[in-house]
Short mmCIF file of C-alpha atoms in Angstrom, two decimals:
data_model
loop_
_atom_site.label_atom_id
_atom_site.label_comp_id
_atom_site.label_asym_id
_atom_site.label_seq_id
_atom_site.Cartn_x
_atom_site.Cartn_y
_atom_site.Cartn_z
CA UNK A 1 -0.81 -13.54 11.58
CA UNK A 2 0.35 -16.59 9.41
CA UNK A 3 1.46 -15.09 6.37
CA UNK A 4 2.98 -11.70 5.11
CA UNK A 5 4.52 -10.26 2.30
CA UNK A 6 6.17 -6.27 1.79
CA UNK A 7 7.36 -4.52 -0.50
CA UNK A 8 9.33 -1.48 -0.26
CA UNK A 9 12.94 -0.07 -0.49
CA UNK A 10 15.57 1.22 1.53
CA UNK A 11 16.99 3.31 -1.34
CA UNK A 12 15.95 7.13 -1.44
CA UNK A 13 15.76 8.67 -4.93
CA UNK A 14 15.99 12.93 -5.81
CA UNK A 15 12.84 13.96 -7.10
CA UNK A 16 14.38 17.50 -8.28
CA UNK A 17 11.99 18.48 -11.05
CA UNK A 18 9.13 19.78 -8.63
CA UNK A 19 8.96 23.22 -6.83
CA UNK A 20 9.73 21.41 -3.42
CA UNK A 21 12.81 19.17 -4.38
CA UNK A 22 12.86 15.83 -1.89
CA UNK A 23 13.90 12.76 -1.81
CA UNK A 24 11.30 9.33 -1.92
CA UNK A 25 11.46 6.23 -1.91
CA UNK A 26 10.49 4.84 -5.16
CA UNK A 27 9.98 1.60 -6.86
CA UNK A 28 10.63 3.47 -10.37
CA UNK A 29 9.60 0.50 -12.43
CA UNK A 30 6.23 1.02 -10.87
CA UNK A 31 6.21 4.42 -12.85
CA UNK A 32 7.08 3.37 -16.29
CA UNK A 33 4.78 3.78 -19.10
CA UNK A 34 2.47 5.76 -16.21
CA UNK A 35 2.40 8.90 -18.27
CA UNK A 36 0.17 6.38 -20.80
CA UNK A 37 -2.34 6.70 -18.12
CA UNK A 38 -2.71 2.84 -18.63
CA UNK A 39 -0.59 1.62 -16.33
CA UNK A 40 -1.43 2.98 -12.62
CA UNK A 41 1.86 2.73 -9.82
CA UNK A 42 0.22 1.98 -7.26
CA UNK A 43 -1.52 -1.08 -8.57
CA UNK A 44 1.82 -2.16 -9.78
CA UNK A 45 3.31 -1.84 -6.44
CA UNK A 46 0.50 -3.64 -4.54
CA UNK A 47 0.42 -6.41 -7.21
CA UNK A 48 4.17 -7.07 -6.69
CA UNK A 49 2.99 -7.83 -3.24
CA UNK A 50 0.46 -10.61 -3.81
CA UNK A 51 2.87 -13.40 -3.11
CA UNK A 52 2.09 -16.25 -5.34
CA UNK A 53 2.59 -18.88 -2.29
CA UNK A 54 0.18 -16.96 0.23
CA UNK A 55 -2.24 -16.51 -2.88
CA UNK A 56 -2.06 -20.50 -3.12
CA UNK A 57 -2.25 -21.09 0.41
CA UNK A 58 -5.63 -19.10 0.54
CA UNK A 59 -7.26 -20.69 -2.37
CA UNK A 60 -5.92 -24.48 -1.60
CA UNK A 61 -6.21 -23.99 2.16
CA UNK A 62 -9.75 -24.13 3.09
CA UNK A 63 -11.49 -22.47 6.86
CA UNK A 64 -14.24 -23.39 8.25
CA UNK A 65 -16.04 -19.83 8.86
CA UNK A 66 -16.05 -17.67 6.83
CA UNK A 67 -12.96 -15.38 5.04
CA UNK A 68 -12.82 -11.66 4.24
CA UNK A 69 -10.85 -9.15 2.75
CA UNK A 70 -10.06 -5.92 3.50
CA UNK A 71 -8.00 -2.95 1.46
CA UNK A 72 -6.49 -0.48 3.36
CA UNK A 73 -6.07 2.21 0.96
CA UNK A 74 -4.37 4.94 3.08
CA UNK A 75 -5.03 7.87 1.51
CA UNK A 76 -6.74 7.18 -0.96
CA UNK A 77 -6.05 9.94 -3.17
CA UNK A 78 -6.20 8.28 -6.58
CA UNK A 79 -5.07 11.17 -8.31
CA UNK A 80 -2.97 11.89 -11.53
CA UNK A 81 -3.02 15.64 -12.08
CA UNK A 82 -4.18 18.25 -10.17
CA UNK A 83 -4.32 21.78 -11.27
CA UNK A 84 -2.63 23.44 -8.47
CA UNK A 85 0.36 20.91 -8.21
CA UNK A 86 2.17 18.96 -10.92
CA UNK A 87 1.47 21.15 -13.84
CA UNK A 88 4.23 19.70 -15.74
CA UNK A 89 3.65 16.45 -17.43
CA UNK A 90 7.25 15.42 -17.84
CA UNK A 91 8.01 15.46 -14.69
CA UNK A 92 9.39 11.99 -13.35
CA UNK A 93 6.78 10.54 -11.17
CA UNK A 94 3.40 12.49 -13.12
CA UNK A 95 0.92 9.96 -14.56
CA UNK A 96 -2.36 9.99 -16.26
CA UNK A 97 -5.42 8.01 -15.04
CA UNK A 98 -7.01 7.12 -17.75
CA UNK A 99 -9.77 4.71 -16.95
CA UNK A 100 -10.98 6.45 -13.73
CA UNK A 101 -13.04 3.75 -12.26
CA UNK A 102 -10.54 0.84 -12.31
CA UNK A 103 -8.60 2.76 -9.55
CA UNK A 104 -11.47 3.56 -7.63
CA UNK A 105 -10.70 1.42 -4.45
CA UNK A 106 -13.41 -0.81 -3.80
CA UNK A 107 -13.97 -1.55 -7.37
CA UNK A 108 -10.04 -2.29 -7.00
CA UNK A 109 -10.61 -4.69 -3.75
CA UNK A 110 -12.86 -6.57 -5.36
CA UNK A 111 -10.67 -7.32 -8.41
CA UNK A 112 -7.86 -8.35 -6.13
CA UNK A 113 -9.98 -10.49 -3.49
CA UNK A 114 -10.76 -12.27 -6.43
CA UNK A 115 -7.71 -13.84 -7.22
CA UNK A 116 -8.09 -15.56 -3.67
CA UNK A 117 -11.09 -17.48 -4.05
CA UNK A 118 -14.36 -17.40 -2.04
CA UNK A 119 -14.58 -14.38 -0.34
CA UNK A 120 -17.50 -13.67 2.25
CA UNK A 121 -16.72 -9.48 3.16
CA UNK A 122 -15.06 -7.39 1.11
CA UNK A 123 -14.15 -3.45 2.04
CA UNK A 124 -11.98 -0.88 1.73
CA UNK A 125 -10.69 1.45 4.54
CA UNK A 126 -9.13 5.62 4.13
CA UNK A 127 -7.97 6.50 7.62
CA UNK A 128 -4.84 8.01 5.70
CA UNK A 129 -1.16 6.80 7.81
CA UNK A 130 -3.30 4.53 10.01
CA UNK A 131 -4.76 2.96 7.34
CA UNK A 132 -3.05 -0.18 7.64
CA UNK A 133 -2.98 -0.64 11.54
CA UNK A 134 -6.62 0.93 12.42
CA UNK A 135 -8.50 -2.34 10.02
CA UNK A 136 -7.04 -4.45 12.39
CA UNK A 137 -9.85 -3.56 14.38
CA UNK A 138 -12.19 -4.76 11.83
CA UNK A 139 -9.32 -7.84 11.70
CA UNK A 140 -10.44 -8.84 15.48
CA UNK A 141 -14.01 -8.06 15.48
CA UNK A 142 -15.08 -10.11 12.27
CA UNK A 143 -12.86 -12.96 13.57
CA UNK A 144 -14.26 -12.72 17.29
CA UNK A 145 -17.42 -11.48 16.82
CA UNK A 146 -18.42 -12.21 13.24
CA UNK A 147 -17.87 -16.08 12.35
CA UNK A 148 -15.28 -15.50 10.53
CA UNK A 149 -11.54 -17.54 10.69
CA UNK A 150 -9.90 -15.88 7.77
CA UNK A 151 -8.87 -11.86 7.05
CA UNK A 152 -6.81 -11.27 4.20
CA UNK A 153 -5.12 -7.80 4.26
CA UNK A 154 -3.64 -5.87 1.89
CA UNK A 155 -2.33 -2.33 2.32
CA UNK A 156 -0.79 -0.08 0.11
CA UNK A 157 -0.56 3.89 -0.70
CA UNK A 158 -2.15 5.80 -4.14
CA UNK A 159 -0.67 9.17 -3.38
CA UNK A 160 3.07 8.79 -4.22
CA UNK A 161 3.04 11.47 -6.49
CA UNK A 162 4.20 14.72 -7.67
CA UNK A 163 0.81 16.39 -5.45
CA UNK A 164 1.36 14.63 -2.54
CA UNK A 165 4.90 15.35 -2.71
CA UNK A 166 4.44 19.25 -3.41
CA UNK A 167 1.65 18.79 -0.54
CA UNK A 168 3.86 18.20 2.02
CA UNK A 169 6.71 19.97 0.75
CA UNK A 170 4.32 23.24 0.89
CA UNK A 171 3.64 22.69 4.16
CA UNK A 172 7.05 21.51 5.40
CA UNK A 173 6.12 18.09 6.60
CA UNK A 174 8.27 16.19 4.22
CA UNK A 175 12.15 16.51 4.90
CA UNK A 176 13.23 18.86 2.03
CA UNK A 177 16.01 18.73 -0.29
CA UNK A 178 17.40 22.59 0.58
CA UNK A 179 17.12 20.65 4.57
CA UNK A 180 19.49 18.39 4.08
CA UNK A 181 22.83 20.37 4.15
CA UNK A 182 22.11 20.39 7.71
CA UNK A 183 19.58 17.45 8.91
CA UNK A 184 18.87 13.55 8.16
CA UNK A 185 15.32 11.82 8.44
CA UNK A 186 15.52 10.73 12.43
CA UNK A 187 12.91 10.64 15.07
CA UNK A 188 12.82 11.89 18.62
CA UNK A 189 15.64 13.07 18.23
CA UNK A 190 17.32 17.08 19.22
CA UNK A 191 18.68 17.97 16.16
CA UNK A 192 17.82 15.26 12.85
CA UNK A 193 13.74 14.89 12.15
CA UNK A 194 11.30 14.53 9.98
CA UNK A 195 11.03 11.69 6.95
CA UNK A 196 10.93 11.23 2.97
CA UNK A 197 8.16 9.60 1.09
CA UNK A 198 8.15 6.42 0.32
CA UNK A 199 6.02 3.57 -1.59
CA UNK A 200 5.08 0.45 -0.16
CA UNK A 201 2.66 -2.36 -0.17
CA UNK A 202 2.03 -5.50 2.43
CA UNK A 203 0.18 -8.46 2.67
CA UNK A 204 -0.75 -10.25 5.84
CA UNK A 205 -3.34 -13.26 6.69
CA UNK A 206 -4.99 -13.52 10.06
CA UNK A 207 -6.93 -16.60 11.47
CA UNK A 208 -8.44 -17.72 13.69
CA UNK A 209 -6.46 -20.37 15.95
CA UNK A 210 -7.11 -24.09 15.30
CA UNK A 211 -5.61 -26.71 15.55
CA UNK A 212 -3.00 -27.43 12.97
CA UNK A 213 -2.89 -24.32 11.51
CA UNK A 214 0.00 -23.02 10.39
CA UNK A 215 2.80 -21.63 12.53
CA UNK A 216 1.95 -17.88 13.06
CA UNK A 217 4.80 -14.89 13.26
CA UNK A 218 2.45 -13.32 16.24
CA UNK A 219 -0.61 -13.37 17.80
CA UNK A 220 -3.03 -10.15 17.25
CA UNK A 221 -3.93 -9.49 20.66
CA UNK A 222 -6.07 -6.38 20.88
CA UNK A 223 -6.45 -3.18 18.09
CA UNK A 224 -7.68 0.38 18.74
CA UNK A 225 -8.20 3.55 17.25
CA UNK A 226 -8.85 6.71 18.20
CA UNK A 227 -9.30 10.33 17.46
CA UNK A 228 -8.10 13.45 20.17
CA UNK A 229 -9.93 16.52 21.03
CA UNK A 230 -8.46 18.62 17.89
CA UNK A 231 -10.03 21.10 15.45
CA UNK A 232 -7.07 20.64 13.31
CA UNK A 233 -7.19 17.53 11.43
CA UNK A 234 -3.78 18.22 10.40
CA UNK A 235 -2.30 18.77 13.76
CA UNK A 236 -1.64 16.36 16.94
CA UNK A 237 -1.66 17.37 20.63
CA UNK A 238 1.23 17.86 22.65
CA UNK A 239 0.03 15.93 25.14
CA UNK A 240 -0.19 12.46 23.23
CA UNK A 241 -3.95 12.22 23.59
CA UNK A 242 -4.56 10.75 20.79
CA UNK A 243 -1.84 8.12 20.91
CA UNK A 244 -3.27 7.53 24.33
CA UNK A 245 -6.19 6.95 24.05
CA UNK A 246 -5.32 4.14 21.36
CA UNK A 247 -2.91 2.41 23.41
CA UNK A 248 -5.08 2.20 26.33
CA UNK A 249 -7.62 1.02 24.65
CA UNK A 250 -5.59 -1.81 22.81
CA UNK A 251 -4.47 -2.78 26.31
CA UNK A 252 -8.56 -2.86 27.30
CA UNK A 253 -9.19 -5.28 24.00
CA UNK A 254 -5.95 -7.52 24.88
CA UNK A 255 -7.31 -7.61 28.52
CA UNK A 256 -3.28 -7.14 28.99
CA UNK A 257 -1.82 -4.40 31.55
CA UNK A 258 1.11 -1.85 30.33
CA UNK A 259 3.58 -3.71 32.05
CA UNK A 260 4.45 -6.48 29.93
CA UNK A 261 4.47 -4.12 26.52
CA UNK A 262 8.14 -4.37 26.36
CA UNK A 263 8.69 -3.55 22.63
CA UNK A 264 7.40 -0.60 20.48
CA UNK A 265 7.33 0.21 16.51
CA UNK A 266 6.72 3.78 16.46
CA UNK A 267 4.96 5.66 14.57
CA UNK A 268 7.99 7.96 14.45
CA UNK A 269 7.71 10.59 11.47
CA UNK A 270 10.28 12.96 13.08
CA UNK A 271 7.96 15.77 13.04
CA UNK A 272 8.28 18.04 16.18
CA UNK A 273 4.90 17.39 16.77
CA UNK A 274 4.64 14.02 16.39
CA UNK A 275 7.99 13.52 18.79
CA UNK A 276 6.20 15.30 21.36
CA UNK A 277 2.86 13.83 21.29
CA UNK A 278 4.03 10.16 20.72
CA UNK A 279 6.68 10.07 23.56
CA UNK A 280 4.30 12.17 25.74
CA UNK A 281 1.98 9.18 25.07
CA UNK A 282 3.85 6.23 25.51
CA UNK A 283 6.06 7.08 28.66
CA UNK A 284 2.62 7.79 30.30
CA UNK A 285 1.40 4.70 29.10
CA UNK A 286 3.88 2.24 29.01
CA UNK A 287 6.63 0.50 31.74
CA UNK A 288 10.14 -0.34 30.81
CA UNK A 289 10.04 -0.67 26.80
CA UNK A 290 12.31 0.03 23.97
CA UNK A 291 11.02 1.68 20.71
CA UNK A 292 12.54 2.08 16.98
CA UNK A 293 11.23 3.22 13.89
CA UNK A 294 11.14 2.15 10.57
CA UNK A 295 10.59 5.65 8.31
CA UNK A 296 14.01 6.62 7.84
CA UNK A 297 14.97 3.51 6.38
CA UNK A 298 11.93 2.98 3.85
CA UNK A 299 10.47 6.45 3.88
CA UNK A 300 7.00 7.20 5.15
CA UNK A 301 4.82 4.35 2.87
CA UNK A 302 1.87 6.24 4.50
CA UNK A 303 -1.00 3.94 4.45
CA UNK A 304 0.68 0.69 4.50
CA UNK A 305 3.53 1.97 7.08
CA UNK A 306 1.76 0.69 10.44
CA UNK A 307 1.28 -2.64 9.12
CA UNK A 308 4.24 -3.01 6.91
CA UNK A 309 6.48 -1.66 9.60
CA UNK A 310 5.06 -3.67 12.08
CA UNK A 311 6.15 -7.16 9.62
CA UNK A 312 9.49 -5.89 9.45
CA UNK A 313 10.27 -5.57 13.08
CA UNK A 314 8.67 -9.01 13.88
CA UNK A 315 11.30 -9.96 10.90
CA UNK A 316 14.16 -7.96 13.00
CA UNK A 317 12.83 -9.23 16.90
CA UNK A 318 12.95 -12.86 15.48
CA UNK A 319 16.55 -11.93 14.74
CA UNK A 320 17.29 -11.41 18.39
CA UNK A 321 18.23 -7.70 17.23
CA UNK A 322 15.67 -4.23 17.37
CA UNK A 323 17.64 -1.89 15.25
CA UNK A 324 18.04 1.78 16.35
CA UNK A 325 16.24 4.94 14.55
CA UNK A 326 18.69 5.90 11.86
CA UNK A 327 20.47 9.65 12.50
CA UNK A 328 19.95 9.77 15.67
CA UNK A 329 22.70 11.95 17.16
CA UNK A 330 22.40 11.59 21.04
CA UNK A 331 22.57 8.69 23.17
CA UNK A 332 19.15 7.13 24.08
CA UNK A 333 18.68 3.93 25.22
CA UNK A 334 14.57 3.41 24.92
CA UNK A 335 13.70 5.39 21.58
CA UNK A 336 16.98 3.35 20.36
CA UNK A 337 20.06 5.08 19.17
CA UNK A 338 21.91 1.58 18.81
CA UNK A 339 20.62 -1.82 18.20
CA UNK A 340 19.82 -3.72 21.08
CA UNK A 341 18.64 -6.88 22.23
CA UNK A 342 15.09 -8.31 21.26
CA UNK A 343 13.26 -8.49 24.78
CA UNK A 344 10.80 -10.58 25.70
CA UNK A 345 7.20 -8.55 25.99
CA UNK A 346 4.26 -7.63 24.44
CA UNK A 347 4.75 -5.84 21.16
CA UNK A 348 3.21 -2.75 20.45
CA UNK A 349 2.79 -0.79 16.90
CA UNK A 350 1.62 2.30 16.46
CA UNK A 351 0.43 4.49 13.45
CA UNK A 352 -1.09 8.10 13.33
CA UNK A 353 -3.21 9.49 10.05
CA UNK A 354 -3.88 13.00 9.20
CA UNK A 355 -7.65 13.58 10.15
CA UNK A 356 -7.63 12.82 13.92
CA UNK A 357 -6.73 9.00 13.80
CA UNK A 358 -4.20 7.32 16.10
CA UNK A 359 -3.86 3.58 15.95
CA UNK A 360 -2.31 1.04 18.15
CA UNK A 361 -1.94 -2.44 17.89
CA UNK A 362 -0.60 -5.35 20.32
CA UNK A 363 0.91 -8.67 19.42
CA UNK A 364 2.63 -11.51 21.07
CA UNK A 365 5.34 -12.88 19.46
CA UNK A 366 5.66 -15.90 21.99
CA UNK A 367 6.18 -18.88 19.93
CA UNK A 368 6.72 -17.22 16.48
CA UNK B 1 0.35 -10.53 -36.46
CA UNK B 2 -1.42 -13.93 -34.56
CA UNK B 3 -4.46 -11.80 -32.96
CA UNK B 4 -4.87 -15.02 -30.71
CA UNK B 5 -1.59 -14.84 -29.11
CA UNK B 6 -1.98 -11.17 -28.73
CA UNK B 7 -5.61 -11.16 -26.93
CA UNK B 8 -4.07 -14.14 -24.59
CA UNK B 9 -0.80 -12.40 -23.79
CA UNK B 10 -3.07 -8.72 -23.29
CA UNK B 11 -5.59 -10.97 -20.85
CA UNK B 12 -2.35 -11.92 -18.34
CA UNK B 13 -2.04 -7.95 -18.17
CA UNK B 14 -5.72 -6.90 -18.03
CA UNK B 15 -6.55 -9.93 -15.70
CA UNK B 16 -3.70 -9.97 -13.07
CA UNK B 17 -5.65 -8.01 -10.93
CA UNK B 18 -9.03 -10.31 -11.44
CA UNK B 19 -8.13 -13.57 -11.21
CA UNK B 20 -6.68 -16.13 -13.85
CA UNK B 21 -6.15 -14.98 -17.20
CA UNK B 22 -8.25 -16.12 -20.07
CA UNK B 23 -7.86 -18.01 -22.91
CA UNK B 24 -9.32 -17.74 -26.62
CA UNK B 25 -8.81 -20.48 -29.48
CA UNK B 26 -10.47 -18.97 -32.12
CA UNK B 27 -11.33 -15.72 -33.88
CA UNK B 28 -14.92 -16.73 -33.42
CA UNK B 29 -14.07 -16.99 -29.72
CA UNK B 30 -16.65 -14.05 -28.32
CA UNK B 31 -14.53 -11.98 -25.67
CA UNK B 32 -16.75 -12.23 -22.79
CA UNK B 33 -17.60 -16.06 -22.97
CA UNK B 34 -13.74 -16.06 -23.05
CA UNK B 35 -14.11 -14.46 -19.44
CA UNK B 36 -13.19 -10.91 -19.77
CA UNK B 37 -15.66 -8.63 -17.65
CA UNK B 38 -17.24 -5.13 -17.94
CA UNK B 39 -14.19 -3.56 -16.63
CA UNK B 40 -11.65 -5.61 -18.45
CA UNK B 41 -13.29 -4.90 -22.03
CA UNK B 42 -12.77 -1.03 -21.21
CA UNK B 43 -9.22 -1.85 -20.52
CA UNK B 44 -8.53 -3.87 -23.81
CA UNK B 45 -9.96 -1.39 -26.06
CA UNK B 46 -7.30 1.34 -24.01
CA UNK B 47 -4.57 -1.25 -24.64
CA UNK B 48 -5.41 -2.25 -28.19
CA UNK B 49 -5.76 1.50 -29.09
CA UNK B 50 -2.38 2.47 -27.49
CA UNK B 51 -0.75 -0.25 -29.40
CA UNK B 52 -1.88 0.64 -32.87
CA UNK B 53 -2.21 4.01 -32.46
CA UNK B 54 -6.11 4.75 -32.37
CA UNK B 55 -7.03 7.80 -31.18
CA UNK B 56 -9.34 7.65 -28.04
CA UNK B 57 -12.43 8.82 -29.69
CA UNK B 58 -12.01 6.54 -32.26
CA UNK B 59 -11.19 3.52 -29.86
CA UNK B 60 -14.04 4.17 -27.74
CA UNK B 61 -16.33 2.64 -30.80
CA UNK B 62 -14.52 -0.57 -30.82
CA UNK B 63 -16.73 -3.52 -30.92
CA UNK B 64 -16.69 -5.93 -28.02
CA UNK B 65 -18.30 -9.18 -29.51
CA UNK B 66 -15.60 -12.00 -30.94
CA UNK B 67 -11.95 -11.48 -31.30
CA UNK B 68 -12.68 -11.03 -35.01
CA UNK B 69 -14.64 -8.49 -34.97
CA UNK B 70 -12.79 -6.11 -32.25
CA UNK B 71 -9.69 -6.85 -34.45
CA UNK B 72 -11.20 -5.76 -37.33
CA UNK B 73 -11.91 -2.84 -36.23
CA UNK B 74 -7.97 -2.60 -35.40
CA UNK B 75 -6.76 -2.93 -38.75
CA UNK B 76 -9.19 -0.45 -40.33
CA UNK B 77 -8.66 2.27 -37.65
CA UNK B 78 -4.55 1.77 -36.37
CA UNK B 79 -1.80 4.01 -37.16
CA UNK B 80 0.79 2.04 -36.42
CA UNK B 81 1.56 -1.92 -35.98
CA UNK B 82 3.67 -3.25 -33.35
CA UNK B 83 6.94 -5.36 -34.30
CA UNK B 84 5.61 -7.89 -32.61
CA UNK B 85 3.68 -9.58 -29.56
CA UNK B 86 6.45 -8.88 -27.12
CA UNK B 87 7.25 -5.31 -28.28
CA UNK B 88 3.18 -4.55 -27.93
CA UNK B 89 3.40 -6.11 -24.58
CA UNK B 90 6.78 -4.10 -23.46
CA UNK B 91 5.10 -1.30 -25.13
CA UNK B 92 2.34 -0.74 -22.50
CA UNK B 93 3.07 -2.32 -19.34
#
């Protein structure tokens, strides 16, 4: 990865004027004039992330294969009202889609892969929270299989909204506002769980190595996703199946063993179910390693959170610091409760999306 | 108001997520040789009409051929007229 750009905040607003009151994490200038139905928030947020110097270094920067883009679109909801939720139009974060087809996504990806010149593959990916981290599978299979030396991704989330937020307030998945007298967003942790919403956006460049390419924060070594034996799209296993499954086989793709994965961004919602299925997962799969997570500072940026997440803990390992899970309330010296020292290993990222998808991604940050 | 200026400041907005924004130099300039696309047009007749106040039904007639003509069809059909180019601008981004 040579280049990457995020956006997102650390600063939790109250969204009060909604039958499930919550906090998120909004970018609120990406909601004004939204109720025109002209201006759409999530393209704002995703177009604050187009760095102009990565957009220049693209277009003035020529490869010898070929270059793609991808959109990972999360969730891809693209919605404005819905009849069931957000009934009232004056509430804060409602908007209006007027001209339907300019959000749909692919129309969208092509608009923005544009803006960086010659593009040979353009697509669009909706495998919800593991939006982000599962196209790095199509990252490493056009660039080793496919003739190409150049993936441009860009990730962001079109369901910050009064429906997603009354979504998961309805069925409890979101950390409500009532909760809070008594519990913080934390993860894998006895007594503070589960996350806010937040909105998000990142840009990253891959390539292929050549010589005198540019100096790269990590190297991508191996991506996998995978789904678990579940009739519940909405649920995840106890038993980390999923989560297993994609770490194994990211190991199999980075012909790398367990051992040397020293360093791991979580997935870490907070949910009960999600604590028990991703530490079920990775002390089966993993050595000695340290994990954090990156939710309860941002808020859950849904599709863009494996990705985005995984560029700001490359920012905090090159530090020399892995900060701890915020809230946590008991002592725990792997799924962090203090900051500790960056160590040495393999990286590994992981994301989970609602539908059956678990995602896992290794990197080596060895001469970032 | 300078419909010239106007049309090049509304292409930065309608264009940021296609590319470089255009650029017309005349009234006679037509808006797609200018470089505005399919999906662009549809969103300049949505910004036009929320600027002068043309009701949707009404804006969805506008012509598409030169700057003169589209803006034409402004002054006979708008409700209202922005202060200026900036305040049009602030007024729907």
């Amino acid at each position: 990865m040579t280049h990457s750009a995020t956006v997102y905040t650390e600063t939790p607003a109250l969204i009060d004027d909604i039958p499930y009151p919550q906090h998120a994490h909004i970018l609120r200038n990406s909601f004004k004039r939204a109720k025109t139905g002209l201006s759409y928030p999530p393209h704002k947020v995703l177009e604050s992330v187009l760095d102009s110097d990565i957009v220049d270094y693209v277009r003035n920067t020529p490869v010898n294969g070929k270059t793609a883009f991808i959109f990972a679109a999360g969730n891809q909801g693209w919605m404005g009202t819905n009849g069931r939720y957000d009934q009232s139009p004056d509430t804060e974060l409602h908007y209006k889609v007027k001209v339907p087809f300019i959000v749909l996504t692919n129309i969208y990806a092509g608009r923005i892969a544009a803006m960086f010149g010659s593009i040979d593959h353009i697509s669009t990916d909706a495998t919800a929270c593991a939006s982000s981290l599962k196209v790095l599978m199509d990252v490493q299979n056009l660039i080793n299989n496919l003739g190409f030396d150049r993936v441009i991704v860009l990730s962001g989330e079109d369901s910050v909204n009064n429906l997603t937020l009354e979504f998961f307030g309805e069925a409890g998945a979101s950390l409500q506002h009532a909760e809070e007298k008594e519990i913080k967003p934390s993860a894998f942790d006895s007594v503070n769980r589960g996350f806010f919403l937040g909105q998000g956006a990142v840009l990253a460049v891959f390539e292929k190595e050549r010589a005198g390419m540019p100096k790269s924060t990590a190297r991508l070594l191996g991506a996998y996703t995978a789904s678990e034996d579940n009739n519940n799209p909405l649920g995840q296993r106890a038993d980390g199946a999923g989560y297993t499954k994609a770490i194994e086989g990211a190991l199999f793709v980075a012909k790398t063993s367990a051992s040397v994965v020293e360093l791991v961004k979580t997935h870490g919602t907070g949910t009960p179910v999600n604590n028990a299925a991703e530490k079920t997962a990775l002390q089966r799969t993993l050595g000695n390693f340290i994990a954090t997570s990156y939710k309860q500072r941002i808020g859950h940026t849904m599709g863009a959170s494996g990705l985005l997440e995984t560029c700001m803990l490359f920012k905090d390992a090159a530090s020399g610091v892995v900060p701890a899970i915020a809230n946590r309330t008991e002592h725990d010296s792997v799924f962090l409760s203090a900051p500790t020292p960056t160590p040495s290993g393999l990286v590994l990222s992981l994301a989970a999306g609602m539908g059956n998808a678990y995602s896992a991604a290794i990197f080596d940050r060895t001469g970032a | 108001m300078d419909y010239i200026a106007l049309f090049n400041e509304l292409t930065k907005i309608i264009k940021i997520a296609g590319g470089d924004s255009c650029e017309a130099k005349s009234l006679t300039d037509n808006i797609y040789e200018v470089g505005l696309d399919s999906l662009d047009v549809v969103m300049l007749s949505m910004y036009l009409g929320e600027m002068y106040g043309i009701d949707e039904e009404i804006s969805r007639d506008m012509p598409i051929g030169t700057l003169e003509e589209t803006f034409a069809f402004v002054e006979i059909n708008k409700t209202t007229e922005p202060e200026s180019i900036a305040a049009a601008i602030e007024g729907v981004q």
